[in-house]
Amino acid sequence: KAGVTQTPRYLIKTRGQQVTLSCSPISGHRSVSWYQQTPGQGLQFLFEYFSETQRNKGNFPGRFSGRQFSNSRSEMNVSTLELGDSALYLCASRYDQGGYGYTFGSGTRLTVV
Amino acid sequence: KQEVTQIPAALSVPEGENLVLNCSFTDSAIYNLQWFRQDPGKGLTSLLLIQSSQREQTSGRLNASLDKSSGRSTLYIAASQPGDSATYLCAVRPRFDGNQFYFGTGTSLTVIP
C-alpha cells in the first residue's frame, strides 16, 4: 500500500515568487491536512481538506492557500514568498472517521532566498 | 484552545536503558492521541495511536499510556537502542475543535552506544 507522497522533496525559491506543493494521500483517505514545521514554531496547522472542501484553517495569512481535487490529491500554494516561509511542509492524510490517526508524507523542504 | 507540552525537550541515555517521555494536554475532551517519531529532515512516522476510551497501547518495545482525566500521556521505550535516536512528538485530536491535531514541541532523544 503506497504511503502519502509529497512532491517535490526540495525547492529553492526567491523572495516574491510563488510556489505550489503537491500531496497524494493514501488510497481511500479523503482527509488531507497541511502543516508547516520550523525550528522556532514547531508544527503549525495550515488547513484541512475533505471532499474538495476546506474544513478547517489555521492562523496563516491569505498568501497560503490550498485545494483538493476529486481524487483527493491536494495542492498548497504560497504566493509572494518571504524569507520566513522557509520551512518543512508536511502533508498528512487519514480516514475521515473519529478514531483514525494521521499518516504523514516525507515533506517538502522549501528554502526562500 | 488545546495546548500540548512535552517534557523534557531533550534526553540523552546510554544504550539499553528504559526511558519515559511525557506529554501533557490542557483539554481532556479528545478523540485520540498519537505518538510520532521524526528523524532529522524527514516526515513523521506514526508509532502508536490511543483512542480516548483506551488506557494504553503497545507495539514491540514501545508502550504508550493515556490518562485523559489528568491530561497526560507517556511513551515508554524499553531497552533503548542507538536507532531509537530521533525526535518524538505527541499529537492530540480534540473532540470539539474541528479536524485539527495539536502537536507538542517534541522530545529529542539521543541513545549513546
mmCIF file of N, CA and C in Angstrom, chain A residues 9 33 35 37 43 45 48 55-56 88 90 94 96-107 109, chain B residues 31-32 34 36 38 41-46 49 51 89 91 93 97-105:
data_model
loop_
_atom_site.group_PDB
_atom_site.id
_atom_site.type_symbol
_atom_site.label_atom_id
_atom_site.label_comp_id
_atom_site.label_asym_id
_atom_site.label_seq_id
_atom_site.Cartn_x
_atom_site.Cartn_y
_atom_site.Cartn_z
ATOM 1 N N ARG A 9 10.530 17.109 -3.250
ATOM 2 C CA ARG A 9 11.138 16.938 -1.925
ATOM 3 C C ARG A 9 11.858 18.209 -1.481
ATOM 4 N N SER A 33 -4.461 17.077 5.369
ATOM 5 C CA SER A 33 -4.082 18.247 6.154
ATOM 6 C C SER A 33 -2.659 18.661 5.820
ATOM 7 N N TYR A 35 0.740 20.967 7.249
ATOM 8 C CA TYR A 35 1.401 21.580 8.404
ATOM 9 C C TYR A 35 2.707 22.213 7.944
ATOM 10 N N GLN A 37 6.438 23.209 9.446
ATOM 11 C CA GLN A 37 7.321 22.932 10.563
ATOM 12 C C GLN A 37 8.593 23.774 10.455
ATOM 13 N N LEU A 43 5.399 22.419 14.780
ATOM 14 C CA LEU A 43 4.401 22.079 13.762
ATOM 15 C C LEU A 43 3.186 22.980 13.902
ATOM 16 N N PHE A 45 -0.516 24.110 12.124
ATOM 17 C CA PHE A 45 -1.575 23.670 11.227
ATOM 18 C C PHE A 45 -1.882 24.748 10.197
ATOM 19 N N GLU A 48 -7.059 21.950 6.397
ATOM 20 C CA GLU A 48 -7.501 20.581 6.178
ATOM 21 C C GLU A 48 -8.575 20.575 5.115
ATOM 22 N N ARG A 55 -12.140 22.413 5.319
ATOM 23 C CA ARG A 55 -12.979 22.276 6.514
ATOM 24 C C ARG A 55 -12.430 23.071 7.695
ATOM 25 N N ASN A 56 -11.150 23.304 7.672
ATOM 26 C CA ASN A 56 -10.533 23.939 8.823
ATOM 27 C C ASN A 56 -9.296 24.689 8.353
ATOM 28 N N LEU A 88 9.812 23.154 6.493
ATOM 29 C CA LEU A 88 9.419 21.835 6.011
ATOM 30 C C LEU A 88 7.903 21.806 5.992
ATOM 31 N N LEU A 90 4.602 19.670 5.587
ATOM 32 C CA LEU A 90 4.186 18.282 5.742
ATOM 33 C C LEU A 90 2.711 18.126 5.426
ATOM 34 N N ARG A 94 -5.799 10.876 6.348
ATOM 35 C CA ARG A 94 -6.412 9.896 7.243
ATOM 36 C C ARG A 94 -7.818 9.592 6.752
ATOM 37 N N ASP A 96 -11.658 9.645 7.261
ATOM 38 C CA ASP A 96 -12.431 10.658 7.965
ATOM 39 C C ASP A 96 -13.460 10.022 8.891
ATOM 40 N N GLN A 97 -12.957 9.329 9.878
ATOM 41 C CA GLN A 97 -13.827 8.825 10.924
ATOM 42 C C GLN A 97 -13.127 9.099 12.239
ATOM 43 N N GLY A 98 -13.895 9.233 13.299
ATOM 44 C CA GLY A 98 -13.361 9.775 14.537
ATOM 45 C C GLY A 98 -12.093 9.139 15.047
ATOM 46 N N GLY A 99 -11.975 7.815 14.906
ATOM 47 C CA GLY A 99 -10.888 7.140 15.602
ATOM 48 C C GLY A 99 -9.577 7.029 14.877
ATOM 49 N N TYR A 100 -9.487 7.518 13.667
ATOM 50 C CA TYR A 100 -8.283 7.280 12.891
ATOM 51 C C TYR A 100 -7.257 8.383 13.087
ATOM 52 N N GLY A 101 -5.983 7.980 12.997
ATOM 53 C CA GLY A 101 -4.893 8.929 13.137
ATOM 54 C C GLY A 101 -4.338 9.331 11.787
ATOM 55 N N TYR A 102 -3.300 10.128 11.833
ATOM 56 C CA TYR A 102 -2.643 10.631 10.642
ATOM 57 C C TYR A 102 -1.591 9.672 10.108
ATOM 58 N N THR A 103 -1.411 9.724 8.766
ATOM 59 C CA THR A 103 -0.212 9.203 8.138
ATOM 60 C C THR A 103 0.427 10.368 7.400
ATOM 61 N N PHE A 104 1.697 10.619 7.678
ATOM 62 C CA PHE A 104 2.391 11.754 7.099
ATOM 63 C C PHE A 104 3.240 11.363 5.898
ATOM 64 N N GLY A 105 3.413 12.326 5.002
ATOM 65 C CA GLY A 105 4.382 12.202 3.935
ATOM 66 C C GLY A 105 5.762 12.603 4.420
ATOM 67 N N SER A 106 6.726 12.538 3.521
ATOM 68 C CA SER A 106 8.116 12.861 3.877
ATOM 69 C C SER A 106 8.391 14.353 3.888
ATOM 70 N N GLY A 107 7.466 15.130 3.356
ATOM 71 C CA GLY A 107 7.602 16.574 3.413
ATOM 72 C C GLY A 107 8.286 17.185 2.200
ATOM 73 N N ARG A 109 10.865 20.355 1.558
ATOM 74 C CA ARG A 109 11.729 21.364 2.196
ATOM 75 C C ARG A 109 11.796 22.569 1.275
ATOM 76 N N TYR B 31 -10.501 13.038 20.990
ATOM 77 C CA TYR B 31 -10.810 11.810 20.268
ATOM 78 C C TYR B 31 -9.731 10.775 20.520
ATOM 79 N N ASN B 32 -8.506 11.201 20.329
ATOM 80 C CA ASN B 32 -7.380 10.287 20.459
ATOM 81 C C ASN B 32 -6.079 11.057 20.601
ATOM 82 N N GLN B 34 -1.835 10.606 19.446
ATOM 83 C CA GLN B 34 -0.943 9.844 18.581
ATOM 84 C C GLN B 34 0.498 10.220 18.887
ATOM 85 N N PHE B 36 4.422 10.122 17.503
ATOM 86 C CA PHE B 36 5.174 10.052 16.261
ATOM 87 C C PHE B 36 6.669 10.101 16.565
ATOM 88 N N GLN B 38 10.247 11.430 14.517
ATOM 89 C CA GLN B 38 10.737 12.180 13.367
ATOM 90 C C GLN B 38 12.262 12.149 13.360
ATOM 91 N N GLY B 41 15.135 16.101 9.318
ATOM 92 C CA GLY B 41 14.799 16.454 7.945
ATOM 93 C C GLY B 41 13.761 15.565 7.293
ATOM 94 N N LYS B 42 13.172 14.664 8.049
ATOM 95 C CA LYS B 42 12.223 13.716 7.470
ATOM 96 C C LYS B 42 10.802 13.998 7.948
ATOM 97 N N GLY B 43 9.866 13.228 7.400
ATOM 98 C CA GLY B 43 8.484 13.338 7.836
ATOM 99 C C GLY B 43 8.268 12.616 9.159
ATOM 100 N N LEU B 44 7.022 12.559 9.581
ATOM 101 C CA LEU B 44 6.664 11.924 10.847
ATOM 102 C C LEU B 44 6.227 10.491 10.616
ATOM 103 N N THR B 45 6.717 9.603 11.461
ATOM 104 C CA THR B 45 6.314 8.202 11.406
ATOM 105 C C THR B 45 5.437 7.902 12.606
ATOM 106 N N SER B 46 4.249 7.394 12.358
ATOM 107 C CA SER B 46 3.336 7.083 13.453
ATOM 108 C C SER B 46 3.846 5.879 14.236
ATOM 109 N N LEU B 49 -1.242 4.929 18.347
ATOM 110 C CA LEU B 49 -2.460 5.731 18.396
ATOM 111 C C LEU B 49 -3.305 5.203 19.536
ATOM 112 N N GLN B 51 -6.932 5.629 21.499
ATOM 113 C CA GLN B 51 -8.264 6.231 21.489
ATOM 114 C C GLN B 51 -8.586 6.758 22.882
ATOM 115 N N LEU B 89 7.238 13.117 19.011
ATOM 116 C CA LEU B 89 6.180 14.117 19.116
ATOM 117 C C LEU B 89 4.867 13.438 19.500
ATOM 118 N N ALA B 91 0.638 14.137 19.545
ATOM 119 C CA ALA B 91 -0.380 14.970 18.918
ATOM 120 C C ALA B 91 -1.738 14.576 19.464
ATOM 121 N N ARG B 93 -5.952 15.039 19.168
ATOM 122 C CA ARG B 93 -7.077 15.486 18.353
ATOM 123 C C ARG B 93 -8.231 15.817 19.289
ATOM 124 N N ASP B 97 -12.886 20.620 18.333
ATOM 125 C CA ASP B 97 -12.158 21.716 17.695
ATOM 126 C C ASP B 97 -11.820 21.388 16.247
ATOM 127 N N GLY B 98 -12.855 21.058 15.468
ATOM 128 C CA GLY B 98 -12.622 20.797 14.061
ATOM 129 C C GLY B 98 -11.822 19.540 13.831
ATOM 130 N N ASN B 99 -11.135 19.513 12.733
ATOM 131 C CA ASN B 99 -10.400 18.320 12.351
ATOM 132 C C ASN B 99 -8.909 18.586 12.362
ATOM 133 N N GLN B 100 -8.455 19.139 13.443
ATOM 134 C CA GLN B 100 -7.061 19.537 13.572
ATOM 135 C C GLN B 100 -6.414 18.786 14.724
ATOM 136 N N PHE B 101 -5.180 18.356 14.524
ATOM 137 C CA PHE B 101 -4.393 17.768 15.595
ATOM 138 C C PHE B 101 -3.481 18.852 16.173
ATOM 139 N N TYR B 102 -3.298 18.853 17.480
ATOM 140 C CA TYR B 102 -2.387 19.778 18.131
ATOM 141 C C TYR B 102 -1.145 19.018 18.561
ATOM 142 N N PHE B 103 -0.002 19.569 18.182
ATOM 143 C CA PHE B 103 1.268 18.898 18.433
ATOM 144 C C PHE B 103 2.041 19.546 19.573
ATOM 145 N N GLY B 104 2.754 18.699 20.305
ATOM 146 C CA GLY B 104 3.748 19.205 21.228
ATOM 147 C C GLY B 104 5.006 19.580 20.454
ATOM 148 N N THR B 105 5.963 20.170 21.159
ATOM 149 C CA THR B 105 7.210 20.606 20.510
ATOM 150 C C THR B 105 8.253 19.499 20.445
#
